[in-house]
Amino acid sequence: MATFLTLDELAATIGDGMSLAIPNDQAGVAMAATLALTARASKNLPKNLHVICVPISGMQADILIGRGMVSAIETSAVTLGEAGGAPRFADGIRQRTFRMMDATCPALLAGFVAGQKGVPFMAIRGLIGSDLMAARPDWRIIDNPYADDDPVVVVPAIRPDVALFHAPEADRFGNVRIGRHAELAAMAHAARRTLVTVERISDTSLLANENEAAGVLPALYVSAIAEVPRGAWPLGLWGEYALDGDEVARYAQLAQTPEGFAAYLEGAMRRREIAA
Amino acid sequence: MTGAPATDREILIATITDLLDGVRTVAVGMSSPIPAAGAMLLRARNEANGRAPVRIIVLGSRDHNFLTNGAFELFDAAAQGRIDAFFLGGGQIDGQANINLVGTGAYPDNEVRWPGSFGSAFLYFVVPRVILFREEHSPRVFVEKVDFVSAPGHSEGVARSGGPHALLTGKALFDFDKARQRFRLRSVHGGASVSDVRALTGFDYDAADTVSTTPAPDAGTLALLRGRVTDELAETYPQFAATLAAGFAA
């Protein structure tokens, strides 16, 4: 069942070599937890993370890469959106600092569905004829066992060590509101452990109201929760606050160089406290 | 004021609306203000003309996205045949309508790396009317052969109900001839010539016997775009909506 931790305690449970599932920018990104991770001393910094984006990422993946924590990334895209390309990601590709596992969104999502169902793989349409197939030797083409002349791609189940996201609300029983973002449930179902930061923790059970219960991730799937107001900043959080476009643009500018990136991180926790 | 002639950007939006004519449900991906405007304009125009209602799904929007099943649902709905039209772009697009969203040079350590393939390697296969949209019309974008195929324009021996319908750029509109697997130039936008387009396109293509000038929207369509559609866009694309409004106020 879910335990309640501080932000630093929660971040400290992410260790070397773990596979880490993170959501897209619209679903609620645990940016404060990410900054807390990167702020750790070099000897305590988790390295060789295998990052799996559900199904794309932005500033969060770029920061983990820039800090040298990532040995592989599985994603359909990394982009800062309106602020442009992800600079540490693009630089890492050129320098080969991590293994790139390019995907397409529904194939990644299908991997999580297989993971949550406990089956070894999931079939997915499309893909055949894309150069992604050569880039992903772990994806296979099989013959549809139920029809003739129908090749179809299968992707292996994804079972991350850790899923990490930010949500508006948890209750004191460990249930977490995820609204319409069903991919957060799939992440948590497939993951061995799920870490969640939330804007607030309520005394009333989120399952008490039948009309709202469908948008709640039950505590069964939640390992640890930390209360972190504005925990998605500078990204936005659905139903709560908008993206801080100036701050993301500032990051996009500074992160063009490793020195600028380090300077950004140096001030980021303090800027976060001001923004919160 | 609102009586001013259509701007280049408004002509692009209205051209998208015409390309979407007849669809029941259209989806628009992230960071795509012009396609979103085109889809919203179709919805508004059909409503004004008493034609069949159009459902639109604008990713990144709250007001113009009715899906409730998270990141799964657009792909699932498309696989079920419920999404009639979608938009794809590309850092490179070639003459067989292959698109590259990954980067230039040899994969995986590309000279220039773009964000990634997103949902293209799936949606291109299952959405019947995929409109390729790229504003920059240059030989570096429109190449003879893409460096990386994120999604192929055509497939043999594979289940496929979707694919390319048209290619719209900042200079021209091409139809895609599925039988010949080639683009055919339909019209050029005001200010560009047929020979300009040929010179700026790195792949070979056919041309209609008479290549026309891309038409400007009629007064009623333009009024809808400058009114209701600009307001609707502002929720997801505030800066773009402000630029549009400044364009027709100038």
Short mmCIF file of C-alpha atoms in Angstrom, two decimals:
data_model
loop_
_atom_site.label_atom_id
_atom_site.label_comp_id
_atom_site.label_asym_id
_atom_site.label_seq_id
_atom_site.Cartn_x
_atom_site.Cartn_y
_atom_site.Cartn_z
CA MET A 1 0.00 0.00 0.00
CA ALA A 2 1.05 3.57 -0.55
CA THR A 3 3.43 5.20 1.87
CA PHE A 4 3.65 8.96 2.29
CA LEU A 5 7.11 10.43 1.80
CA THR A 6 8.79 13.79 1.37
CA LEU A 7 9.84 14.83 -2.12
CA ASP A 8 13.49 13.96 -1.46
CA GLU A 9 12.63 10.60 0.09
CA LEU A 10 10.46 9.74 -2.89
CA ALA A 11 13.14 10.73 -5.38
CA ALA A 12 15.74 8.71 -3.43
CA THR A 13 13.89 5.46 -4.18
CA ILE A 14 14.94 5.73 -7.83
CA GLY A 15 18.25 3.91 -8.20
CA ASP A 16 20.94 2.95 -10.69
CA GLY A 17 19.96 0.94 -13.71
CA MET A 18 16.19 1.05 -13.17
CA SER A 19 13.69 1.28 -15.99
CA LEU A 20 11.62 4.41 -15.46
CA ALA A 21 8.27 5.12 -17.15
CA ILE A 22 7.33 8.80 -17.54
CA PRO A 23 4.21 10.35 -19.07
CA ASN A 24 3.67 12.90 -21.84
CA ASP A 25 3.51 16.60 -20.96
CA GLN A 26 -0.31 16.68 -21.04
CA ALA A 27 -0.82 13.92 -18.47
CA GLY A 28 1.07 15.36 -15.46
CA VAL A 29 4.86 15.24 -15.31
CA ALA A 30 6.66 14.97 -11.94
CA MET A 31 9.06 17.82 -12.70
CA ALA A 32 9.78 18.70 -9.07
CA ALA A 33 10.76 15.08 -8.40
CA THR A 34 12.95 15.16 -11.52
CA LEU A 35 14.72 18.31 -10.34
CA ALA A 36 15.12 16.78 -6.87
CA LEU A 37 16.76 13.74 -8.48
CA THR A 38 19.16 15.80 -10.58
CA ALA A 39 20.08 17.94 -7.56
CA ARG A 40 21.59 14.94 -5.78
CA ALA A 41 25.36 14.77 -5.38
CA SER A 42 27.13 12.99 -8.23
CA LYS A 43 27.90 9.92 -6.11
CA ASN A 44 24.20 9.55 -5.23
CA LEU A 45 22.94 10.30 -8.71
CA PRO A 46 21.10 7.34 -10.24
CA LYS A 47 22.72 6.41 -13.54
CA ASN A 48 22.07 4.04 -16.43
CA LEU A 49 18.34 4.67 -16.32
CA HIS A 50 16.27 3.09 -19.06
CA VAL A 51 13.66 5.75 -19.67
CA ILE A 52 10.35 4.75 -21.28
CA CYS A 53 8.12 7.61 -22.44
CA VAL A 54 4.34 7.15 -22.46
CA PRO A 55 4.41 7.72 -25.36
CA ILE A 56 6.50 10.92 -25.76
CA SER A 57 8.35 13.31 -23.47
CA GLY A 58 9.83 16.80 -23.39
CA MET A 59 11.79 18.74 -20.82
CA GLN A 60 11.80 15.88 -18.29
CA ALA A 61 13.59 13.43 -20.61
CA ASP A 62 15.89 16.19 -21.84
CA ILE A 63 16.97 17.00 -18.27
CA LEU A 64 17.59 13.35 -17.33
CA ILE A 65 19.70 12.97 -20.49
CA GLY A 66 21.55 16.24 -19.92
CA ARG A 67 22.48 15.18 -16.37
CA GLY A 68 24.03 11.98 -17.74
CA MET A 69 21.53 9.67 -16.03
CA VAL A 70 20.17 7.85 -19.10
CA SER A 71 21.70 4.85 -20.86
CA ALA A 72 18.66 4.06 -23.05
CA ILE A 73 15.47 5.83 -24.03
CA GLU A 74 12.39 4.29 -25.57
CA THR A 75 10.12 6.97 -27.03
CA SER A 76 8.05 8.11 -30.00
CA ALA A 77 9.38 11.68 -29.71
CA VAL A 78 11.21 14.10 -27.46
CA THR A 79 10.25 17.72 -28.05
CA LEU A 80 9.89 20.94 -26.10
CA GLY A 81 6.74 21.72 -28.10
CA GLU A 82 6.35 25.42 -28.86
CA ALA A 83 9.83 26.05 -27.37
CA GLY A 84 11.40 23.91 -30.13
CA GLY A 85 13.63 20.84 -30.25
CA ALA A 86 15.01 19.13 -27.14
CA PRO A 87 18.68 20.23 -27.09
CA ARG A 88 20.29 17.70 -24.71
CA PHE A 89 18.42 14.87 -26.44
CA ALA A 90 19.67 15.95 -29.90
CA ASP A 91 23.22 16.39 -28.58
CA GLY A 92 23.11 12.98 -26.89
CA ILE A 93 22.06 11.39 -30.21
CA ARG A 94 25.08 12.96 -31.95
CA GLN A 95 27.45 11.93 -29.12
CA ARG A 96 25.87 8.47 -28.76
CA THR A 97 25.59 8.94 -25.00
CA PHE A 98 22.54 6.65 -24.81
CA ARG A 99 20.87 3.90 -26.79
CA MET A 100 17.97 5.30 -28.81
CA MET A 101 14.91 3.06 -29.12
CA ASP A 102 12.64 4.90 -31.55
CA ALA A 103 8.97 3.92 -31.43
CA THR A 104 5.56 5.00 -32.61
CA CYS A 105 3.01 6.06 -29.97
CA PRO A 106 0.46 3.23 -30.12
CA ALA A 107 3.21 0.56 -30.21
CA LEU A 108 4.62 1.86 -26.93
CA LEU A 109 1.12 2.02 -25.47
CA ALA A 110 0.51 -1.55 -26.66
CA GLY A 111 3.64 -2.65 -24.76
CA PHE A 112 2.13 -1.24 -21.58
CA VAL A 113 -1.19 -2.93 -22.27
CA ALA A 114 0.64 -6.26 -22.59
CA GLY A 115 2.47 -5.45 -19.35
CA GLN A 116 -0.71 -4.68 -17.46
CA LYS A 117 -2.41 -7.85 -18.72
CA GLY A 118 0.52 -10.09 -17.90
CA VAL A 119 0.77 -11.38 -21.48
CA PRO A 120 4.15 -11.53 -23.27
CA PHE A 121 3.33 -9.33 -26.26
CA MET A 122 0.64 -7.36 -28.04
CA ALA A 123 -0.15 -7.12 -31.75
CA ILE A 124 -0.29 -3.71 -33.40
CA ARG A 125 -1.25 -2.58 -36.93
CA GLY A 126 0.84 -0.33 -39.14
CA LEU A 127 4.63 -0.23 -38.88
CA ILE A 128 5.47 -2.71 -41.66
CA GLY A 129 7.57 -0.81 -44.22
CA SER A 130 8.71 1.76 -41.67
CA ASP A 131 12.45 1.94 -40.92
CA LEU A 132 11.41 1.73 -37.26
CA MET A 133 11.25 -2.05 -37.75
CA ALA A 134 15.00 -2.19 -38.46
CA ALA A 135 15.65 0.16 -35.54
CA ARG A 136 13.69 -2.13 -33.20
CA PRO A 137 14.89 -5.73 -33.50
CA ASP A 138 12.76 -6.51 -30.44
CA TRP A 139 9.64 -5.90 -32.57
CA ARG A 140 8.69 -8.86 -34.75
CA ILE A 141 6.40 -9.56 -37.66
CA ILE A 142 4.24 -12.68 -37.26
CA ASP A 143 1.54 -14.27 -39.40
CA ASN A 144 -1.93 -13.64 -38.09
CA PRO A 145 -2.81 -17.11 -36.73
CA TYR A 146 -6.49 -16.53 -37.53
CA ALA A 147 -6.26 -15.44 -41.19
CA ASP A 148 -4.16 -16.04 -44.30
CA ASP A 149 -1.70 -13.54 -45.75
CA ASP A 150 -1.92 -11.09 -42.91
CA PRO A 151 1.46 -10.16 -41.43
CA VAL A 152 1.18 -8.18 -38.20
CA VAL A 153 3.71 -6.61 -35.83
CA VAL A 154 4.02 -7.74 -32.21
CA VAL A 155 5.76 -5.74 -29.50
CA PRO A 156 7.01 -7.16 -26.20
CA ALA A 157 5.33 -6.38 -22.89
CA ILE A 158 6.77 -3.43 -20.97
CA ARG A 159 7.16 -3.90 -17.19
CA PRO A 160 9.04 -0.85 -15.86
CA ASP A 161 10.74 -0.94 -12.47
CA VAL A 162 9.23 2.44 -11.64
CA ALA A 163 6.46 4.68 -12.98
CA LEU A 164 6.63 8.34 -11.96
CA PHE A 165 3.99 11.04 -12.50
CA HIS A 166 2.32 14.08 -10.96
CA ALA A 167 -1.42 14.38 -10.28
CA PRO A 168 -3.78 16.93 -8.75
CA GLU A 169 -4.89 14.95 -5.75
CA ALA A 170 -4.46 11.84 -3.63
CA ASP A 171 -6.43 10.83 -0.57
CA ARG A 172 -4.93 9.67 2.73
CA PHE A 173 -5.67 6.07 1.72
CA GLY A 174 -3.33 6.33 -1.25
CA ASN A 175 -5.87 6.59 -4.08
CA VAL A 176 -4.82 9.06 -6.80
CA ARG A 177 -6.97 11.15 -9.14
CA ILE A 178 -5.90 10.66 -12.76
CA GLY A 179 -8.98 12.01 -14.56
CA ARG A 180 -9.15 11.16 -18.24
CA HIS A 181 -5.47 10.20 -18.45
CA ALA A 182 -5.94 6.47 -18.75
CA GLU A 183 -2.33 5.94 -19.81
CA LEU A 184 -1.31 6.78 -16.23
CA ALA A 185 -3.32 3.77 -15.05
CA ALA A 186 -1.67 1.55 -17.68
CA MET A 187 1.78 2.78 -16.58
CA ALA A 188 0.99 2.05 -12.94
CA HIS A 189 -0.59 -1.34 -13.65
CA ALA A 190 2.44 -2.43 -15.70
CA ALA A 191 5.09 -1.01 -13.34
CA ARG A 192 6.54 -2.84 -10.35
CA ARG A 193 6.44 0.37 -8.29
CA THR A 194 4.58 3.65 -8.88
CA LEU A 195 5.69 6.96 -7.40
CA VAL A 196 3.29 9.88 -7.47
CA THR A 197 3.64 13.51 -6.48
CA VAL A 198 0.39 15.42 -5.93
CA GLU A 199 -0.79 18.98 -5.45
CA ARG A 200 -2.75 18.06 -2.31
CA ILE A 201 -3.80 15.16 -0.10
CA SER A 202 -7.43 14.97 0.96
CA ASP A 203 -8.94 13.34 4.03
CA THR A 204 -12.00 12.13 2.13
CA SER A 205 -11.64 9.00 0.01
CA LEU A 206 -11.58 9.74 -3.72
CA LEU A 207 -13.62 6.57 -4.17
CA ALA A 208 -16.47 7.86 -1.96
CA ASN A 209 -18.24 9.53 -4.87
CA GLU A 210 -19.35 6.98 -7.46
CA ASN A 211 -19.51 9.65 -10.19
CA GLU A 212 -15.81 10.43 -9.83
CA ALA A 213 -14.40 7.01 -8.95
CA ALA A 214 -13.71 6.03 -12.56
CA GLY A 215 -11.00 8.69 -12.84
CA VAL A 216 -9.12 7.38 -9.79
CA LEU A 217 -6.09 5.07 -9.65
CA PRO A 218 -6.64 2.78 -6.64
CA ALA A 219 -3.96 2.61 -3.94
CA LEU A 220 -3.34 -1.04 -4.92
CA TYR A 221 -1.04 0.27 -7.65
CA VAL A 222 0.56 3.15 -5.77
CA SER A 223 3.82 2.64 -3.85
CA ALA A 224 4.61 6.12 -2.57
CA ILE A 225 3.10 9.61 -2.59
CA ALA A 226 4.65 13.00 -1.85
CA GLU A 227 2.67 16.21 -1.52
CA VAL A 228 4.35 18.75 -3.82
CA PRO A 229 2.36 21.87 -4.73
CA ARG A 230 3.07 22.99 -8.30
CA GLY A 231 4.95 19.73 -8.75
CA ALA A 232 4.62 19.82 -12.55
CA TRP A 233 6.11 23.31 -12.91
CA PRO A 234 7.30 24.62 -15.34
CA LEU A 235 5.00 22.25 -17.25
CA GLY A 236 1.28 22.58 -16.75
CA LEU A 237 -1.12 20.31 -14.90
CA TRP A 238 -4.57 19.49 -16.30
CA GLY A 239 -7.39 21.29 -14.52
CA GLU A 240 -4.91 23.12 -12.27
CA TYR A 241 -2.40 25.43 -13.98
CA ALA A 242 -0.98 26.24 -17.39
CA LEU A 243 2.50 25.66 -18.74
CA ASP A 244 5.02 28.38 -17.83
CA GLY A 245 6.05 29.06 -21.43
CA ASP A 246 8.67 31.67 -20.52
CA GLU A 247 10.45 29.24 -18.22
CA VAL A 248 10.45 26.42 -20.80
CA ALA A 249 11.76 28.87 -23.43
CA ARG A 250 14.47 29.91 -20.97
CA TYR A 251 15.44 26.26 -20.54
CA ALA A 252 15.40 25.70 -24.33
CA GLN A 253 17.81 28.60 -24.74
CA LEU A 254 20.21 27.71 -21.91
CA ALA A 255 20.30 23.98 -22.60
CA GLN A 256 21.80 24.56 -26.06
CA THR A 257 25.21 24.03 -24.38
CA PRO A 258 26.26 21.70 -21.52
CA GLU A 259 27.45 24.75 -19.54
CA GLY A 260 24.12 26.54 -20.01
CA PHE A 261 22.29 23.37 -19.05
CA ALA A 262 24.30 23.08 -15.81
CA ALA A 263 23.60 26.75 -15.06
CA TYR A 264 19.88 26.17 -15.60
CA LEU A 265 19.82 23.21 -13.19
CA GLU A 266 21.81 25.12 -10.60
CA GLY A 267 19.09 27.73 -10.28
CA ALA A 268 16.11 25.52 -11.04
CA MET A 269 15.21 24.36 -7.51
CA ARG A 270 15.32 27.91 -6.20
CA ARG A 271 13.22 29.15 -9.11
CA ARG A 272 10.79 26.33 -8.41
CA GLU A 273 10.38 27.46 -4.82
CA ILE A 274 9.67 31.00 -6.01
CA ALA A 275 7.16 29.74 -8.59
CA ALA A 276 5.43 27.57 -5.96
CA MET B 1 -10.79 45.24 -41.40
CA THR B 2 -12.90 42.11 -41.86
CA GLY B 3 -13.53 43.08 -45.49
CA ALA B 4 -9.80 42.83 -46.29
CA PRO B 5 -8.81 40.16 -48.83
CA ALA B 6 -7.73 36.75 -47.52
CA THR B 7 -4.12 36.52 -46.34
CA ASP B 8 -1.82 33.70 -47.50
CA ARG B 9 -2.33 31.97 -44.19
CA GLU B 10 -6.11 32.23 -44.42
CA ILE B 11 -5.97 30.70 -47.91
CA LEU B 12 -3.98 27.77 -46.49
CA ILE B 13 -6.56 27.26 -43.74
CA ALA B 14 -9.50 27.41 -46.15
CA THR B 15 -7.70 25.01 -48.52
CA ILE B 16 -7.45 22.51 -45.68
CA THR B 17 -11.15 23.00 -45.02
CA ASP B 18 -11.91 22.16 -48.67
CA LEU B 19 -9.65 19.09 -48.52
CA LEU B 20 -11.62 17.88 -45.50
CA ASP B 21 -15.00 18.31 -47.17
CA GLY B 22 -17.21 15.28 -46.53
CA VAL B 23 -15.45 13.91 -43.43
CA ARG B 24 -17.46 13.08 -40.31
CA THR B 25 -14.61 13.03 -37.80
CA VAL B 26 -11.22 14.71 -38.13
CA ALA B 27 -8.35 14.66 -35.66
CA VAL B 28 -5.47 17.14 -35.40
CA GLY B 29 -2.15 16.39 -33.70
CA MET B 30 -0.11 18.52 -31.32
CA SER B 31 1.47 21.82 -32.40
CA SER B 32 -0.66 22.09 -35.56
CA PRO B 33 -2.51 25.42 -35.49
CA ILE B 34 -3.21 25.68 -39.24
CA PRO B 35 -4.73 22.18 -39.54
CA ALA B 36 -6.70 22.84 -36.33
CA ALA B 37 -8.05 26.05 -37.85
CA GLY B 38 -8.97 24.20 -41.06
CA ALA B 39 -10.88 21.54 -39.12
CA MET B 40 -12.68 24.12 -36.98
CA LEU B 41 -13.60 26.07 -40.12
CA LEU B 42 -15.13 22.95 -41.70
CA ARG B 43 -17.22 22.38 -38.58
CA ALA B 44 -18.38 26.01 -38.51
CA ARG B 45 -19.12 26.13 -42.25
CA ASN B 46 -21.07 22.88 -42.30
CA GLU B 47 -23.09 24.10 -39.35
CA ALA B 48 -23.78 27.46 -41.04
CA ASN B 49 -24.80 25.74 -44.28
CA GLY B 50 -26.98 23.10 -42.63
CA ARG B 51 -24.68 20.28 -43.80
CA ALA B 52 -23.74 17.12 -41.90
CA PRO B 53 -22.14 17.88 -38.52
CA VAL B 54 -18.38 17.37 -38.18
CA ARG B 55 -16.70 16.06 -35.03
CA ILE B 56 -13.22 17.37 -34.36
CA ILE B 57 -10.52 16.19 -31.99
CA VAL B 58 -7.74 18.71 -31.37
CA LEU B 59 -4.94 17.19 -29.31
CA GLY B 60 -3.73 19.60 -26.63
CA SER B 61 -7.17 21.22 -26.41
CA ARG B 62 -9.65 20.82 -23.59
CA ASP B 63 -12.64 22.44 -25.25
CA HIS B 64 -12.20 20.73 -28.63
CA ASN B 65 -11.33 17.19 -27.62
CA PHE B 66 -14.11 14.92 -26.39
CA LEU B 67 -11.98 11.78 -25.86
CA THR B 68 -11.95 10.31 -22.35
CA ASN B 69 -9.61 7.32 -22.61
CA GLY B 70 -6.26 9.12 -22.41
CA ALA B 71 -3.47 8.67 -24.92
CA PHE B 72 -4.97 5.38 -26.17
CA GLU B 73 -8.20 6.59 -27.61
CA LEU B 74 -7.20 8.46 -30.76
CA PHE B 75 -5.22 5.43 -31.96
CA ASP B 76 -7.93 2.98 -30.98
CA ALA B 77 -10.65 5.08 -32.64
CA ALA B 78 -8.51 5.31 -35.79
CA ALA B 79 -7.97 1.53 -35.76
CA GLN B 80 -11.74 1.10 -35.52
CA GLY B 81 -12.19 3.23 -38.65
CA ARG B 82 -13.81 6.12 -36.80
CA ILE B 83 -11.28 8.80 -37.73
CA ASP B 84 -11.72 9.94 -41.35
CA ALA B 85 -8.89 12.46 -41.61
CA PHE B 86 -5.62 13.36 -39.91
CA PHE B 87 -2.56 15.51 -40.65
CA LEU B 88 1.06 14.49 -40.86
CA GLY B 89 4.14 16.54 -41.65
CA GLY B 90 7.78 15.68 -41.95
CA GLY B 91 11.27 17.05 -41.86
CA GLN B 92 11.53 15.28 -45.21
CA ILE B 93 8.76 14.11 -47.54
CA ASP B 94 9.54 12.28 -50.78
CA GLY B 95 7.78 11.73 -54.09
CA GLN B 96 6.26 8.41 -52.95
CA ALA B 97 4.78 10.20 -49.91
CA ASN B 98 7.18 8.53 -47.49
CA ILE B 99 7.68 10.78 -44.48
CA ASN B 100 10.69 11.23 -42.19
CA LEU B 101 10.18 12.65 -38.71
CA VAL B 102 13.42 11.25 -37.29
CA GLY B 103 16.37 13.08 -38.85
CA THR B 104 18.87 13.52 -41.67
CA GLY B 105 21.90 11.36 -42.38
CA ALA B 106 22.51 7.82 -41.21
CA TYR B 107 20.37 6.49 -38.36
CA PRO B 108 20.78 6.36 -35.38
CA ASP B 109 23.46 9.08 -34.98
CA ASN B 110 21.73 11.55 -37.28
CA GLU B 111 23.41 14.80 -38.29
CA VAL B 112 20.16 16.61 -37.56
CA ARG B 113 17.81 14.84 -35.20
CA TRP B 114 14.09 15.71 -35.09
CA PRO B 115 11.72 14.78 -32.25
CA GLY B 116 10.63 11.36 -33.55
CA SER B 117 7.93 9.50 -35.44
CA PHE B 118 5.05 10.19 -33.00
CA GLY B 119 1.99 8.16 -34.10
CA SER B 120 2.77 8.37 -37.82
CA ALA B 121 3.84 4.75 -38.34
CA PHE B 122 0.35 3.74 -37.24
CA LEU B 123 -2.06 6.53 -38.21
CA TYR B 124 -0.78 6.70 -41.82
CA PHE B 125 -1.98 3.08 -42.21
CA VAL B 126 -5.45 3.44 -40.70
CA VAL B 127 -6.74 6.96 -41.44
CA PRO B 128 -8.23 7.09 -44.96
CA ARG B 129 -7.61 10.76 -45.67
CA VAL B 130 -4.18 11.79 -44.42
CA ILE B 131 -3.29 15.32 -45.45
CA LEU B 132 0.43 16.00 -45.56
CA PHE B 133 1.06 19.58 -44.50
CA ARG B 134 4.40 21.36 -44.46
CA GLU B 135 4.57 25.12 -44.85
CA GLU B 136 8.26 25.26 -45.82
CA HIS B 137 8.48 24.41 -49.52
CA SER B 138 12.14 23.75 -50.27
CA PRO B 139 14.38 21.06 -51.79
CA ARG B 140 15.65 20.14 -48.32
CA VAL B 141 12.12 19.19 -47.23
CA PHE B 142 10.79 17.75 -50.50
CA VAL B 143 13.49 15.23 -51.36
CA GLU B 144 13.78 12.44 -53.89
CA LYS B 145 14.15 9.82 -51.14
CA VAL B 146 13.79 10.34 -47.39
CA ASP B 147 16.80 9.43 -45.22
CA PHE B 148 14.56 7.52 -42.79
CA VAL B 149 11.05 6.19 -43.41
CA SER B 150 9.03 6.98 -40.31
CA ALA B 151 5.95 5.89 -42.21
CA PRO B 152 5.70 4.66 -45.82
CA GLY B 153 3.33 6.27 -48.32
CA HIS B 154 2.35 2.91 -49.74
CA SER B 155 2.32 -0.75 -48.64
CA GLU B 156 2.01 -4.10 -50.45
CA GLY B 157 0.59 -7.21 -48.84
CA VAL B 158 -0.15 -5.48 -45.55
CA ALA B 159 -3.51 -4.55 -44.01
CA ARG B 160 -3.88 -0.87 -44.77
CA SER B 161 -7.02 1.27 -44.97
CA GLY B 162 -5.31 4.64 -44.82
CA GLY B 163 -2.75 6.74 -46.57
CA PRO B 164 -1.86 10.00 -48.28
CA HIS B 165 -4.63 12.09 -49.82
CA ALA B 166 -2.95 15.41 -50.60
CA LEU B 167 0.14 17.49 -49.88
CA LEU B 168 -0.30 21.14 -48.98
CA THR B 169 2.70 23.45 -48.71
CA GLY B 170 3.20 27.18 -48.40
CA LYS B 171 3.45 27.37 -52.19
CA ALA B 172 1.25 24.69 -53.71
CA LEU B 173 -1.35 21.95 -53.43
CA PHE B 174 -0.71 18.44 -54.76
CA ASP B 175 -3.09 15.50 -54.95
CA PHE B 176 -1.69 12.03 -54.36
CA ASP B 177 -2.41 9.56 -57.15
CA LYS B 178 -2.59 6.22 -55.32
CA ALA B 179 -2.46 4.14 -58.51
CA ARG B 180 0.70 5.84 -59.79
CA GLN B 181 2.12 6.48 -56.30
CA ARG B 182 3.00 9.99 -57.34
CA PHE B 183 1.95 13.49 -56.50
CA ARG B 184 0.10 15.59 -59.07
CA LEU B 185 0.30 19.37 -58.82
CA ARG B 186 -3.23 20.76 -58.59
CA SER B 187 -2.70 24.46 -57.87
CA VAL B 188 -0.15 27.04 -56.84
CA HIS B 189 -0.85 29.76 -54.30
CA GLY B 190 -0.90 33.39 -55.38
CA GLY B 191 2.60 34.78 -55.87
CA ALA B 192 4.20 31.42 -56.77
CA SER B 193 4.60 30.14 -60.34
CA VAL B 194 4.52 26.60 -61.68
CA SER B 195 8.25 26.83 -62.47
CA ASP B 196 9.03 28.14 -58.94
CA VAL B 197 7.33 25.07 -57.50
CA ARG B 198 9.22 22.74 -59.85
CA ALA B 199 12.54 24.36 -58.85
CA LEU B 200 11.79 24.14 -55.12
CA THR B 201 10.68 20.50 -55.17
CA GLY B 202 13.37 17.83 -54.97
CA PHE B 203 11.16 14.99 -56.24
CA ASP B 204 9.54 14.46 -59.60
CA TYR B 205 5.77 14.78 -59.86
CA ASP B 206 2.99 15.03 -62.42
CA ALA B 207 1.07 18.19 -63.11
CA ALA B 208 -2.54 18.73 -64.04
CA ASP B 209 -3.05 19.93 -67.64
CA THR B 210 -3.95 23.34 -66.34
CA VAL B 211 -2.50 24.18 -62.96
CA SER B 212 -4.79 26.77 -61.39
CA THR B 213 -4.20 29.34 -58.68
CA THR B 214 -5.35 28.10 -55.26
CA PRO B 215 -8.66 29.88 -54.73
CA ALA B 216 -9.26 32.30 -51.87
CA PRO B 217 -12.20 31.51 -49.57
CA ASP B 218 -15.57 33.10 -50.27
CA ALA B 219 -16.81 35.94 -48.06
CA GLY B 220 -18.96 33.72 -45.85
CA THR B 221 -16.12 31.26 -45.18
CA LEU B 222 -13.71 34.10 -44.47
CA ALA B 223 -16.12 35.70 -42.03
CA LEU B 224 -16.44 32.41 -40.11
CA LEU B 225 -12.67 32.07 -39.99
CA ARG B 226 -12.18 35.62 -38.73
CA GLY B 227 -14.95 35.30 -36.17
CA ARG B 228 -15.90 32.03 -34.54
CA VAL B 229 -12.85 30.01 -35.64
CA THR B 230 -10.28 32.56 -34.43
CA ASP B 231 -12.08 32.58 -31.05
CA GLU B 232 -12.12 28.78 -30.85
CA LEU B 233 -8.43 28.54 -31.75
CA ALA B 234 -7.39 30.95 -29.02
CA GLU B 235 -7.94 28.35 -26.29
CA THR B 236 -5.20 26.03 -27.63
CA TYR B 237 -3.19 28.43 -29.78
CA PRO B 238 -3.42 31.91 -28.24
CA GLN B 239 -0.39 33.32 -30.03
CA PHE B 240 -1.40 31.94 -33.39
CA ALA B 241 -4.97 33.27 -32.98
CA ALA B 242 -3.59 36.70 -32.08
CA THR B 243 -1.37 36.68 -35.21
CA LEU B 244 -4.34 35.68 -37.37
CA ALA B 245 -6.44 38.51 -35.90
CA ALA B 246 -3.61 40.99 -36.43
CA GLY B 247 -3.35 39.82 -40.06
CA PHE B 248 -6.92 40.63 -40.97
CA ALA B 249 -7.02 43.83 -38.89
CA ALA B 250 -3.96 45.18 -40.73
#
